[in-house]
Each structure stands twice: as structure tokens, then as C-alpha cells.
Amino acid sequence: MAKYNTSVKGTADVLPSDSYKWQFVEKKMLETAGLFGFQEIRVPVFEYTEVFTKNVGETTDVVQKEMYTFVDKGDRSITLRPEFTAGVVRSVIEHGLINGALPVKACYVGGCYRYEKPQAGRMREFHQFGAEMFGAADPSADAEMILLAHSVLKNLGIKNLSLEINSIGCPECRAKYHAALKEYFSSKASELCETCRERLDRNPMRILDCKSPVCGEIADGAPVMIDYLCDECGAHFEGVKKHLDTVGLNFRVNPRIVRGLDYYTKTVFEFISGDIGAQSTVCGGGRYDGLVGQMGGPQMPSLGFAMGIERLLMVMASQGTSFPEPKAPDIYIATMGDIARLKATKLCTDLREEGFCAITDVAGRSLKAQMKYADKIGAKFSIVIGEDEIINDSCVLKNMASGDQTEVKLSSGLTKALYDGMILSMAEKVLQEN
Ligand code: ATP
Ligand code: MG
């Protein structure tokens, strides 16, 4: 297939007939985050490559295999964001937000880019909603992030998700765990995949996250981090669990969850759906107490999560979740002749100022073709105007669904009739619902 008329592998278009679903989901996400005191942050789609290599972690799949990196015309190494956290951390440090009122709460929506093998639920351009909180050490902050993610998913009408949590400790207790893991995996090194054999020395915990079934089976027998938590990390984890219990949010402790990125400490969590096959994690997050310091800021306990919007839409499709239908055009103004066309432009302008969706012919089509189009786009009302209607200041307003016709004044009657029609249909809806 020719390259000039196909989209790039692993990318997808959202067509006008489908975009209302995305708008609904994104609006709900930002609204829900607002209830928790989070405001939107918008960071660039690309950053200096070091922002990601240094902070996502050199031994992660994302950095080792998945980044879209290129040299720009000014000889800079640039990378399309594979995730938001590193860029958001860069931004809040650069603009001094973390020197103001703490905690800083920021959320985001946008595209991410990873060179992965495209398949159901795995794209090269995909979209995330996420939230980050900076300057909050208490276990209640971990619970609040989990509750925010949970509220978003609930407000979207998504059902049957399970919450899995784990603690991967702090650098101190993790060092002991790494040693134990290394010993365990070294004894099985010959069976591990090539990438995992390389990870053995540098970051044995990554092996727990490997997607290869053989490595997965070996990982099932590995020592678990919670057995190695220091007193502080253990108490923190207990605190998080207590908060979740208090609000009655069910969860399962899963010692296999380590998350794919290097910066996590203490709490990590995932929301998993049983409805979309292998790519079942719709949301992942956790605490990253070392990241702000590592990026040149002060030592600052912080945490966040991200959810994949494509995967959420897949779950919603499989569960038959309903979306509020987009608004149909209120009126279609069909025209006969050039003068009517001028008049229609003026009428549409006035109606749009009143907040109505008004459509008229801009393709120069016959009356018959215009009415066919009005039908196709689902206009609620229509009128036909020619010179007679303009001279007599009168037209016939047709209710497209019922066929009912009423005579109204062109100059002043349309707005009122549309308002009345709107009130009528609202009343009918209320009656139907009761
Ligand atoms: P996975 O284990 O599925 O590869 P991950 O650990 O790489 O996920 P994160 O980096 O934590 O994922 O990203 C958060 C969320 O973004 C994931 O839970 C998922 O919903 C979504 N996501 C990640 N990669 C992709 C992708 N390539 N295509 C679509 N969605 C994705
Ligand atoms: Mg991944």
C-alpha cells in the first residue's frame, strides 16, 4: 500500500462519528480529577532524550526498546514522550511549582509514543490520562491516588475491575531484596530470555515484569519484596491498606506487580480488567519518592498513575457502556436561489449566536439533495426558504421526526419555535424516563 494515503502502523484515527466518546471520557476524567483538587498540566509531546533515559530508567523496556528517538536539525537528541511522568516532573521543577504550596496536584491527557508490536490494546501512538502529586509522604496520599483512579473508572461506568497493590520498598530495603532475587535468578540464568539475562546484574526486579511466559513461570517462584520491607516501608504499606479498607475499596496484594518503570518506590498498583484479553492493565501507578531529587529538584515524596484511554474504550465497548449521544443539528435551512442562500447565512448566524446548531447548504445542491442531507445528519427541524418566504416573512417549520408542520415568522419565529421544540423534547424525555 502507498505510504502517502495510509496511517503509520500502530496508529489510529478517531473519526468525527466516534470522537464524542473520546470527548466524554476525557471530560469525565478531568472533572473527576477536579473534585480531588487536580488541575490539568500540558507538557510538550517531545523532550530532550535524557529526560526519559535518566528518569524512566536505562534498564526498562521503554528506554531499551520502545522510544521514538531522533536527532533534530539542530543536532539535539529528541524523544517523543513514551509516558508523561518524567516530563511533568521536569516541568514542575523547571517552573518552581514545588517551591509553592504543597502538595502540587496535576493531571494530564494526551498521546504517548512507544515502538511496540501493535496488537489489541497495544499501539505505537496511544493516549493516557494520569495524575501526579508532589510533596505528600503520608499513606493517605497513596490511598487518595488510588481512590482518584477508582472514581474516574467508576464515573465512566466501567465495571468488573480488580485492584492489585504491592510495595516495592525503598532503596535501602530493596538492596537486600535485589541480592536475594539475583541469587534466585542466577541459579536459573540459562532458562531466562536474553534481555532478562542482561538484567540479572543491573536490575533483577525487571525480570518479574518480563512478558515472556518462560521468565514468568520462573518469576512465580521468586522471593517476594513484601518479605524484605524495612519497618518504615512496612508501616507505610499497612497504612495504605488501612485507608482503602476504611472506604471499603476491595484490593488484592499481588507481590508480582513491580511496574515497568524504574522510578517507583513503596506503593505500586494496577487496575485490571477481565474483559479485554491479554493487555488487561487499564491503569498503573505508584509512589516515586526519589524521582524529583534525581531530576535535580529537592528530595520530595511524590506519586502518580496513568491509564490507557484506548484500553478503557475497549472495556467500555465490551461492556456495552452507554455514552451520551452527540447533539443533533437543531435545524436545517434549505434554500432555493441565491437570495435565499444569503438569507440562510444570516439566519444561521443568528441562531448559532442563540446556541442552536443550524446548518444550511454550502455545496450548491438541488432542493431534493438538500433535504436528503438534512435527513442524513438527523436535523430535528427544517425549513425551506425562497424569495416568497423572505418577502412574506413566513416559513413552514417541519419537525423531521413527526412530520408536523407549523407556520412561523422568519424574522422572529424560528428561535422561539426551536426553544419550544427543545422544551417539548425535554419534557418528552422526562416523561419517558419516569
Ligand atoms: P503494559 O504492561 O501493558 O505494557 P506498561 O506497564 O508498559 O503496560 P505504563 O507505562 O504503566 O504501562 O502505562 C500506563 C497505562 O498505559 C497502561 O496500564 C496501559 O493501559 C496504557 N498503555 C501502555 N502502553 C500502551 C500501548 N502501547 N498501547 C496502548 N495502551 C498502552
Ligand atoms: Mg509496556
Short mmCIF file of C-alpha atoms and ligand atoms in Angstrom, two decimals:
data_model
loop_
_atom_site.label_atom_id
_atom_site.label_comp_id
_atom_site.label_asym_id
_atom_site.label_seq_id
_atom_site.Cartn_x
_atom_site.Cartn_y
_atom_site.Cartn_z
CA MET A 1 0.00 0.00 0.00
CA ALA A 2 1.17 3.51 -0.77
CA LYS A 3 2.64 5.40 2.15
CA TYR A 4 1.04 8.75 1.27
CA ASN A 5 -2.50 7.59 1.93
CA THR A 6 -2.26 5.20 4.87
CA SER A 7 -1.70 5.85 8.55
CA VAL A 8 1.51 4.62 10.17
CA LYS A 9 1.42 1.11 11.66
CA GLY A 10 0.28 1.17 15.27
CA THR A 11 -1.59 4.49 14.97
CA ALA A 12 -5.31 5.06 14.63
CA ASP A 13 -7.64 7.84 13.59
CA VAL A 14 -10.58 8.90 15.71
CA LEU A 15 -13.26 9.73 13.16
CA PRO A 16 -15.83 12.53 13.60
CA SER A 17 -18.55 9.91 14.15
CA ASP A 18 -16.63 8.48 17.13
CA SER A 19 -14.96 11.47 18.72
CA TYR A 20 -17.85 12.13 21.11
CA LYS A 21 -16.80 9.02 23.01
CA TRP A 22 -13.30 10.40 23.49
CA GLN A 23 -14.65 13.80 24.47
CA PHE A 24 -16.97 12.22 27.03
CA VAL A 25 -14.17 10.11 28.54
CA GLU A 26 -11.64 12.94 28.69
CA LYS A 27 -14.15 15.39 30.16
CA LYS A 28 -15.17 12.92 32.87
CA MET A 29 -11.52 12.28 33.70
CA LEU A 30 -10.64 15.95 34.12
CA GLU A 31 -13.87 16.68 36.01
CA THR A 32 -13.28 13.84 38.44
CA ALA A 33 -9.68 14.91 38.96
CA GLY A 34 -11.02 18.41 39.69
CA LEU A 35 -13.08 17.01 42.56
CA PHE A 36 -9.81 15.81 44.12
CA GLY A 37 -8.14 19.20 43.59
CA PHE A 38 -6.12 18.29 40.49
CA GLN A 39 -5.66 20.78 37.66
CA GLU A 40 -4.55 19.95 34.15
CA ILE A 41 -0.91 20.36 33.10
CA ARG A 42 0.10 20.32 29.42
CA VAL A 43 3.67 19.36 28.64
CA PRO A 44 5.37 19.05 25.22
CA VAL A 45 4.97 15.92 23.14
CA PHE A 46 8.78 15.76 22.86
CA GLU A 47 11.59 16.35 25.34
CA TYR A 48 15.36 16.03 25.37
CA THR A 49 16.03 12.29 25.28
CA GLU A 50 17.83 12.47 28.66
CA VAL A 51 14.56 13.42 30.39
CA PHE A 52 13.40 9.86 29.72
CA THR A 53 16.64 7.84 29.75
CA LYS A 54 17.65 9.27 33.10
CA ASN A 55 14.27 9.05 34.76
CA VAL A 56 12.28 6.20 33.30
CA GLY A 57 15.38 4.05 33.76
CA GLU A 58 18.10 2.68 31.46
CA THR A 59 17.12 -0.94 32.07
CA THR A 60 13.42 -0.60 31.33
CA ASP A 61 11.74 -1.95 28.19
CA VAL A 62 10.50 1.55 27.47
CA VAL A 63 14.01 3.03 27.29
CA GLN A 64 15.81 -0.01 25.91
CA LYS A 65 13.42 -0.87 23.10
CA GLU A 66 10.42 1.37 22.75
CA MET A 67 11.41 5.03 22.39
CA TYR A 68 10.91 7.16 19.30
CA THR A 69 14.23 8.99 19.35
CA PHE A 70 15.64 11.18 16.59
CA VAL A 71 18.21 13.89 16.04
CA ASP A 72 16.61 17.21 15.07
CA LYS A 73 18.04 19.72 12.60
CA GLY A 74 19.88 21.43 15.46
CA ASP A 75 21.69 18.19 16.37
CA ARG A 76 19.68 17.63 19.55
CA SER A 77 18.61 14.16 20.58
CA ILE A 78 14.85 14.36 20.95
CA THR A 79 12.36 11.73 22.09
CA LEU A 80 8.58 11.59 21.69
CA ARG A 81 7.18 11.10 25.19
CA PRO A 82 6.64 7.40 25.96
CA GLU A 83 4.87 8.49 29.16
CA PHE A 84 4.10 11.72 31.00
CA THR A 85 5.65 11.46 34.45
CA ALA A 86 9.23 12.34 33.53
CA GLY A 87 8.09 15.40 31.54
CA VAL A 88 5.72 16.54 34.27
CA VAL A 89 8.46 16.22 36.90
CA ARG A 90 10.82 18.18 34.64
CA SER A 91 8.16 20.87 34.28
CA VAL A 92 7.22 21.28 37.96
CA ILE A 93 10.90 21.60 38.87
CA GLU A 94 11.70 23.98 36.00
CA HIS A 95 8.81 26.30 36.89
CA GLY A 96 9.36 26.11 40.63
CA LEU A 97 5.87 24.74 41.38
CA ILE A 98 7.37 22.53 44.04
CA ASN A 99 8.60 25.63 45.90
CA GLY A 100 4.99 26.79 46.31
CA ALA A 101 2.04 25.29 48.15
CA LEU A 102 2.43 21.55 48.61
CA PRO A 103 1.23 19.09 47.60
CA VAL A 104 1.20 20.09 43.94
CA LYS A 105 -1.58 18.19 42.16
CA ALA A 106 -1.52 17.96 38.38
CA CYS A 107 -3.30 15.77 35.85
CA TYR A 108 -2.93 15.31 32.10
CA VAL A 109 -4.44 13.80 28.96
CA GLY A 110 -2.57 13.20 25.72
CA GLY A 111 -0.72 10.98 23.28
CA CYS A 112 2.25 8.74 24.13
CA TYR A 113 4.62 7.03 21.70
CA ARG A 114 6.23 3.62 22.07
CA TYR A 115 7.76 1.42 19.40
CA GLU A 116 5.99 -1.79 20.41
CA LYS A 117 4.49 -4.67 18.48
CA PRO A 118 0.99 -3.42 17.62
CA GLN A 119 -1.84 -5.71 18.73
CA ALA A 120 -5.18 -5.42 20.51
CA GLY A 121 -4.69 -2.88 23.31
CA ARG A 122 -1.11 -2.12 22.29
CA MET A 123 -0.48 0.78 19.93
CA ARG A 124 2.52 2.88 18.91
CA GLU A 125 0.56 6.05 19.45
CA PHE A 126 -1.81 5.69 22.38
CA HIS A 127 -3.37 8.06 24.87
CA GLN A 128 -3.13 8.35 28.60
CA PHE A 129 -4.96 10.14 31.34
CA GLY A 130 -2.92 10.43 34.50
CA ALA A 131 -2.34 12.38 37.67
CA GLU A 132 0.72 13.27 39.74
CA MET A 133 1.04 14.56 43.30
CA PHE A 134 4.26 16.16 44.60
CA GLY A 135 5.16 16.67 48.26
CA ALA A 136 2.98 14.10 50.02
CA ALA A 137 4.59 11.37 52.11
CA ASP A 138 1.62 10.09 54.07
CA PRO A 139 -0.04 6.74 53.22
CA SER A 140 -3.30 8.68 52.82
CA ALA A 141 -1.79 10.24 49.68
CA ASP A 142 -1.29 6.77 48.15
CA ALA A 143 -4.88 5.93 49.05
CA GLU A 144 -6.10 9.20 47.58
CA MET A 145 -4.40 8.50 44.24
CA ILE A 146 -5.88 5.00 44.13
CA LEU A 147 -9.29 6.46 45.01
CA LEU A 148 -8.98 9.07 42.26
CA ALA A 149 -8.21 6.38 39.68
CA HIS A 150 -11.07 4.30 41.04
CA SER A 151 -13.53 7.26 40.86
CA VAL A 152 -12.55 8.01 37.27
CA LEU A 153 -13.17 4.41 36.26
CA LYS A 154 -16.44 4.31 38.18
CA ASN A 155 -17.67 7.61 36.72
CA LEU A 156 -17.04 6.23 33.24
CA GLY A 157 -19.42 3.39 34.08
CA ILE A 158 -16.71 0.71 33.91
CA LYS A 159 -17.40 -2.45 35.88
CA ASN A 160 -15.58 -5.62 36.93
CA LEU A 161 -12.15 -4.15 37.53
CA SER A 162 -9.83 -5.57 40.13
CA LEU A 163 -7.35 -3.51 42.09
CA GLU A 164 -3.97 -5.08 42.81
CA ILE A 165 -1.40 -3.44 45.05
CA ASN A 166 2.13 -4.13 46.21
CA SER A 167 5.03 -2.40 47.87
CA ILE A 168 8.45 -2.43 46.27
CA GLY A 169 10.11 -0.70 49.22
CA CYS A 170 12.76 1.99 49.35
CA PRO A 171 16.35 1.85 48.00
CA GLU A 172 17.57 0.54 51.38
CA CYS A 173 15.31 -2.47 51.78
CA ARG A 174 15.28 -3.11 48.07
CA ALA A 175 19.06 -3.64 48.03
CA LYS A 176 18.63 -6.74 50.21
CA TYR A 177 15.79 -7.93 48.04
CA HIS A 178 17.84 -7.43 44.87
CA ALA A 179 20.55 -9.63 46.33
CA ALA A 180 18.03 -12.37 47.09
CA LEU A 181 16.46 -12.08 43.64
CA LYS A 182 19.85 -12.18 41.94
CA GLU A 183 20.75 -15.34 43.77
CA TYR A 184 17.44 -16.95 42.81
CA PHE A 185 17.52 -15.95 39.12
CA SER A 186 21.26 -16.71 38.74
CA SER A 187 20.52 -20.35 39.51
CA LYS A 188 18.12 -20.34 36.52
CA ALA A 189 20.02 -17.96 34.26
CA SER A 190 20.26 -20.36 31.31
CA GLU A 191 16.46 -20.58 31.06
CA LEU A 192 15.87 -16.81 31.08
CA CYS A 193 15.34 -14.81 27.89
CA GLU A 194 18.31 -12.84 26.57
CA THR A 195 17.03 -9.47 27.84
CA CYS A 196 16.48 -10.89 31.32
CA ARG A 197 19.97 -12.43 31.41
CA GLU A 198 21.31 -8.92 30.79
CA ARG A 199 19.04 -7.55 33.50
CA LEU A 200 20.29 -10.03 36.05
CA ASP A 201 23.22 -7.86 37.08
CA ARG A 202 21.81 -4.39 36.63
CA ASN A 203 18.18 -4.71 37.71
CA PRO A 204 16.90 -8.19 38.61
CA MET A 205 13.49 -6.83 39.55
CA ARG A 206 12.79 -6.09 35.88
CA ILE A 207 12.70 -9.86 35.31
CA LEU A 208 9.48 -10.03 37.35
CA ASP A 209 7.91 -7.73 34.76
CA CYS A 210 9.06 -9.74 31.70
CA LYS A 211 6.30 -10.66 29.27
CA SER A 212 7.94 -13.96 28.18
CA PRO A 213 5.96 -16.94 29.55
CA VAL A 214 9.12 -18.88 30.49
CA CYS A 215 10.52 -15.96 32.51
CA GLY A 216 7.04 -15.50 34.03
CA GLU A 217 6.98 -19.08 35.25
CA ILE A 218 10.44 -18.76 36.78
CA ALA A 219 9.41 -15.43 38.35
CA ASP A 220 6.46 -17.14 40.04
CA GLY A 221 8.87 -18.97 42.34
CA ALA A 222 11.00 -15.90 43.16
CA PRO A 223 11.27 -14.30 46.61
CA VAL A 224 8.73 -11.52 47.18
CA MET A 225 9.51 -7.92 48.12
CA ILE A 226 7.00 -7.62 50.96
CA ASP A 227 9.04 -10.14 52.94
CA TYR A 228 12.00 -7.74 52.75
CA LEU A 229 10.31 -4.40 53.57
CA CYS A 230 12.05 -2.29 56.23
CA ASP A 231 9.99 -1.09 59.22
CA GLU A 232 9.14 2.24 57.65
CA CYS A 233 8.09 0.77 54.29
CA GLY A 234 6.12 -1.97 56.04
CA ALA A 235 4.26 0.55 58.18
CA HIS A 236 3.58 2.72 55.15
CA PHE A 237 2.09 -0.22 53.25
CA GLU A 238 -0.10 -1.12 56.24
CA GLY A 239 -1.29 2.50 56.34
CA VAL A 240 -2.29 2.45 52.68
CA LYS A 241 -4.23 -0.78 53.15
CA LYS A 242 -6.00 0.63 56.23
CA HIS A 243 -7.16 3.69 54.26
CA LEU A 244 -8.51 1.52 51.44
CA ASP A 245 -10.29 -0.70 53.99
CA THR A 246 -11.87 2.38 55.59
CA VAL A 247 -13.64 3.34 52.38
CA GLY A 248 -14.45 -0.28 51.57
CA LEU A 249 -12.39 -0.45 48.39
CA ASN A 250 -11.52 -4.09 47.64
CA PHE A 251 -7.96 -4.92 46.67
CA ARG A 252 -5.60 -7.85 46.41
CA VAL A 253 -1.94 -7.76 47.37
CA ASN A 254 -0.04 -9.09 44.36
CA PRO A 255 3.72 -9.45 45.01
CA ARG A 256 4.36 -9.83 41.23
CA ILE A 257 3.46 -6.21 40.50
CA VAL A 258 6.67 -4.19 40.11
CA ARG A 259 5.58 -1.84 37.27
CA GLY A 260 7.58 -1.29 34.12
CA LEU A 261 9.40 1.91 35.07
CA ASP A 262 12.40 2.27 37.33
CA TYR A 263 11.37 5.24 39.40
CA TYR A 264 8.81 3.59 41.66
CA THR A 265 9.25 3.21 45.44
CA LYS A 266 6.93 1.79 48.11
CA THR A 267 3.34 1.54 46.83
CA VAL A 268 2.60 0.32 43.31
CA PHE A 269 -0.85 -0.56 41.99
CA GLU A 270 -2.78 -1.63 38.92
CA PHE A 271 -6.43 -1.81 37.89
CA ILE A 272 -7.04 -4.87 35.76
CA SER A 273 -9.97 -5.79 33.52
CA GLY A 274 -11.02 -9.33 32.70
CA ASP A 275 -12.89 -8.13 29.62
CA ILE A 276 -10.19 -7.24 27.07
CA GLY A 277 -7.78 -10.16 26.77
CA ALA A 278 -4.04 -10.13 27.29
CA GLN A 279 -3.45 -6.36 27.52
CA SER A 280 -5.58 -6.22 30.65
CA THR A 281 -3.96 -3.49 32.75
CA VAL A 282 -6.02 -0.35 32.24
CA CYS A 283 -4.32 1.72 34.92
CA GLY A 284 -0.94 1.58 36.63
CA GLY A 285 0.78 3.79 39.12
CA GLY A 286 2.63 4.21 42.35
CA ARG A 287 4.92 6.24 44.52
CA TYR A 288 8.24 7.64 43.27
CA ASP A 289 9.89 9.32 46.24
CA GLY A 290 13.32 9.53 44.61
CA LEU A 291 12.42 10.94 41.21
CA VAL A 292 12.20 14.68 41.90
CA GLY A 293 15.59 14.59 43.64
CA GLN A 294 17.06 12.51 40.86
CA MET A 295 15.93 15.12 38.32
CA GLY A 296 17.71 17.94 40.10
CA GLY A 297 14.92 19.06 42.42
CA PRO A 298 14.76 18.75 46.20
CA GLN A 299 14.07 15.43 47.89
CA MET A 300 10.30 15.23 47.55
CA PRO A 301 7.93 12.31 48.18
CA SER A 302 5.63 12.06 45.15
CA LEU A 303 3.31 9.67 43.38
CA GLY A 304 1.07 9.20 40.36
CA PHE A 305 -0.75 6.90 37.97
CA ALA A 306 -1.64 6.65 34.29
CA MET A 307 -4.45 4.92 32.45
CA GLY A 308 -4.63 3.93 28.79
CA ILE A 309 -7.64 5.54 27.12
CA GLU A 310 -7.76 3.07 24.19
CA ARG A 311 -7.89 0.16 26.63
CA LEU A 312 -10.63 1.85 28.64
CA LEU A 313 -12.67 2.38 25.47
CA MET A 314 -12.19 -1.31 24.65
CA VAL A 315 -13.52 -2.28 28.09
CA MET A 316 -16.45 0.12 27.67
CA ALA A 317 -17.25 -1.31 24.23
CA SER A 318 -17.17 -4.87 25.53
CA GLN A 319 -19.39 -3.93 28.48
CA GLY A 320 -21.84 -2.02 26.28
CA THR A 321 -21.33 1.15 28.30
CA SER A 322 -23.55 3.94 27.01
CA PHE A 323 -22.20 7.32 26.00
CA PRO A 324 -24.29 10.48 25.90
CA GLU A 325 -25.22 10.89 22.23
CA PRO A 326 -23.80 13.94 20.48
CA LYS A 327 -26.28 16.76 19.86
CA ALA A 328 -28.10 16.51 16.52
CA PRO A 329 -28.44 19.70 14.43
CA ASP A 330 -31.42 21.73 15.67
CA ILE A 331 -32.38 22.97 12.25
CA TYR A 332 -31.57 22.57 8.59
CA ILE A 333 -32.30 25.58 6.40
CA ALA A 334 -32.83 24.51 2.81
CA THR A 335 -32.57 27.23 0.17
CA MET A 336 -33.88 27.93 -3.30
CA GLY A 337 -31.86 30.56 -5.15
CA ASP A 338 -29.07 32.99 -4.39
CA ILE A 339 -31.10 35.45 -2.31
CA ALA A 340 -32.34 32.63 -0.08
CA ARG A 341 -28.76 31.48 0.34
CA LEU A 342 -27.77 34.93 1.59
CA LYS A 343 -30.75 34.96 3.95
CA ALA A 344 -29.83 31.46 5.22
CA THR A 345 -26.33 32.59 6.09
CA LYS A 346 -27.81 35.41 8.17
CA LEU A 347 -30.42 33.14 9.82
CA CYS A 348 -27.81 30.53 10.72
CA THR A 349 -25.53 33.18 12.18
CA ASP A 350 -28.34 34.49 14.41
CA LEU A 351 -29.41 31.01 15.50
CA ARG A 352 -25.85 29.96 16.33
CA GLU A 353 -25.50 33.05 18.48
CA GLU A 354 -28.52 31.79 20.40
CA GLY A 355 -26.72 28.47 20.88
CA PHE A 356 -28.58 26.40 18.28
CA CYS A 357 -26.85 24.12 15.82
CA ALA A 358 -28.04 25.49 12.48
CA ILE A 359 -26.97 24.02 9.15
CA THR A 360 -27.56 25.22 5.62
CA ASP A 361 -26.44 24.15 2.17
CA VAL A 362 -22.91 25.16 1.29
CA ALA A 363 -22.50 22.78 -1.62
CA GLY A 364 -24.90 24.40 -4.05
CA ARG A 365 -27.16 21.37 -4.26
CA SER A 366 -30.73 20.89 -5.50
CA LEU A 367 -33.58 21.15 -3.01
CA LYS A 368 -34.10 17.41 -3.14
CA ALA A 369 -30.44 16.71 -2.37
CA GLN A 370 -30.53 19.26 0.45
CA MET A 371 -33.50 17.55 2.13
CA LYS A 372 -31.82 14.16 1.77
CA TYR A 373 -28.77 15.59 3.54
CA ALA A 374 -30.95 17.13 6.30
CA ASP A 375 -32.35 13.65 6.91
CA LYS A 376 -28.93 12.03 6.91
CA ILE A 377 -27.48 14.37 9.51
CA GLY A 378 -30.54 13.87 11.72
CA ALA A 379 -31.67 17.51 11.84
CA LYS A 380 -34.57 17.95 14.29
CA PHE A 381 -36.34 20.66 12.27
CA SER A 382 -36.11 22.02 8.75
CA ILE A 383 -37.41 24.94 6.74
CA VAL A 384 -37.27 25.67 3.05
CA ILE A 385 -36.82 29.29 2.01
CA GLY A 386 -37.07 31.04 -1.34
CA GLU A 387 -37.96 34.58 -2.34
CA ASP A 388 -41.66 34.17 -1.35
CA GLU A 389 -40.77 33.19 2.19
CA ILE A 390 -38.43 36.14 2.50
CA ILE A 391 -40.93 38.69 1.14
CA ASN A 392 -43.79 37.32 3.29
CA ASP A 393 -41.57 36.87 6.36
CA SER A 394 -43.03 33.43 6.81
CA CYS A 395 -41.92 29.81 6.51
CA VAL A 396 -43.08 26.31 7.35
CA LEU A 397 -41.13 24.70 10.18
CA LYS A 398 -41.13 20.95 9.83
CA ASN A 399 -40.49 18.57 12.69
CA MET A 400 -38.37 15.97 10.90
CA ALA A 401 -39.28 13.10 13.22
CA SER A 402 -43.06 13.54 13.40
CA GLY A 403 -43.65 15.34 10.11
CA ASP A 404 -45.67 18.02 11.97
CA GLN A 405 -45.62 21.40 10.26
CA THR A 406 -46.13 24.86 11.74
CA GLU A 407 -46.06 28.24 10.09
CA VAL A 408 -43.62 30.65 11.77
CA LYS A 409 -42.25 34.12 11.11
CA LEU A 410 -38.79 34.02 9.52
CA SER A 411 -37.64 37.19 11.26
CA SER A 412 -38.60 36.32 14.82
CA GLY A 413 -40.37 32.96 14.92
CA LEU A 414 -37.50 30.49 14.43
CA THR A 415 -35.69 30.98 17.70
CA LYS A 416 -38.90 30.79 19.71
CA ALA A 417 -40.10 27.73 17.81
CA LEU A 418 -36.78 25.98 18.35
CA TYR A 419 -36.82 26.83 22.06
CA ASP A 420 -40.38 25.49 22.27
CA GLY A 421 -39.37 22.39 20.35
CA MET A 422 -36.46 21.90 22.70
CA ILE A 423 -38.65 22.27 25.77
CA LEU A 424 -41.12 19.84 24.26
CA SER A 425 -38.46 17.22 23.61
CA MET A 426 -37.03 17.72 27.09
CA ALA A 427 -40.50 17.22 28.56
CA GLU A 428 -40.99 14.09 26.45
CA LYS A 429 -37.67 12.74 27.68
CA VAL A 430 -38.63 13.35 31.31
CA LEU A 431 -41.96 11.60 30.72
CA GLN A 432 -40.18 8.66 29.07
CA GLU A 433 -37.70 8.35 31.91
CA ASN A 434 -40.40 8.35 34.62
P1 ATP B 1 1.92 -2.99 29.75
O1 ATP B 1 2.30 -3.89 30.86
O2 ATP B 1 0.55 -3.26 29.25
O3 ATP B 1 2.94 -2.89 28.67
P2 ATP B 1 3.05 -0.66 30.93
O4 ATP B 1 3.48 -1.11 32.25
O5 ATP B 1 4.05 -0.53 29.84
O6 ATP B 1 1.82 -1.55 30.42
P3 ATP B 1 2.53 2.05 31.79
O7 ATP B 1 3.81 2.57 31.30
O8 ATP B 1 2.32 1.92 33.24
O9 ATP B 1 2.19 0.67 31.06
O10 ATP B 1 1.33 2.90 31.17
C1 ATP B 1 0.08 3.06 31.84
C2 ATP B 1 -1.06 2.54 31.02
O11 ATP B 1 -0.97 2.98 29.68
C3 ATP B 1 -1.12 1.04 30.89
O12 ATP B 1 -1.71 0.46 32.01
C4 ATP B 1 -1.98 0.87 29.66
O13 ATP B 1 -3.35 1.00 29.98
C5 ATP B 1 -1.56 2.01 28.80
N1 ATP B 1 -0.56 1.59 27.80
C6 ATP B 1 0.76 1.37 27.96
N2 ATP B 1 1.37 1.04 26.81
C7 ATP B 1 0.38 1.05 25.87
C8 ATP B 1 0.34 0.81 24.45
N3 ATP B 1 1.46 0.51 23.78
N4 ATP B 1 -0.84 0.90 23.80
C9 ATP B 1 -1.98 1.21 24.47
N5 ATP B 1 -2.01 1.47 25.80
C10 ATP B 1 -0.85 1.39 26.49
MG MG B 2 4.63 -1.78 28.27
#
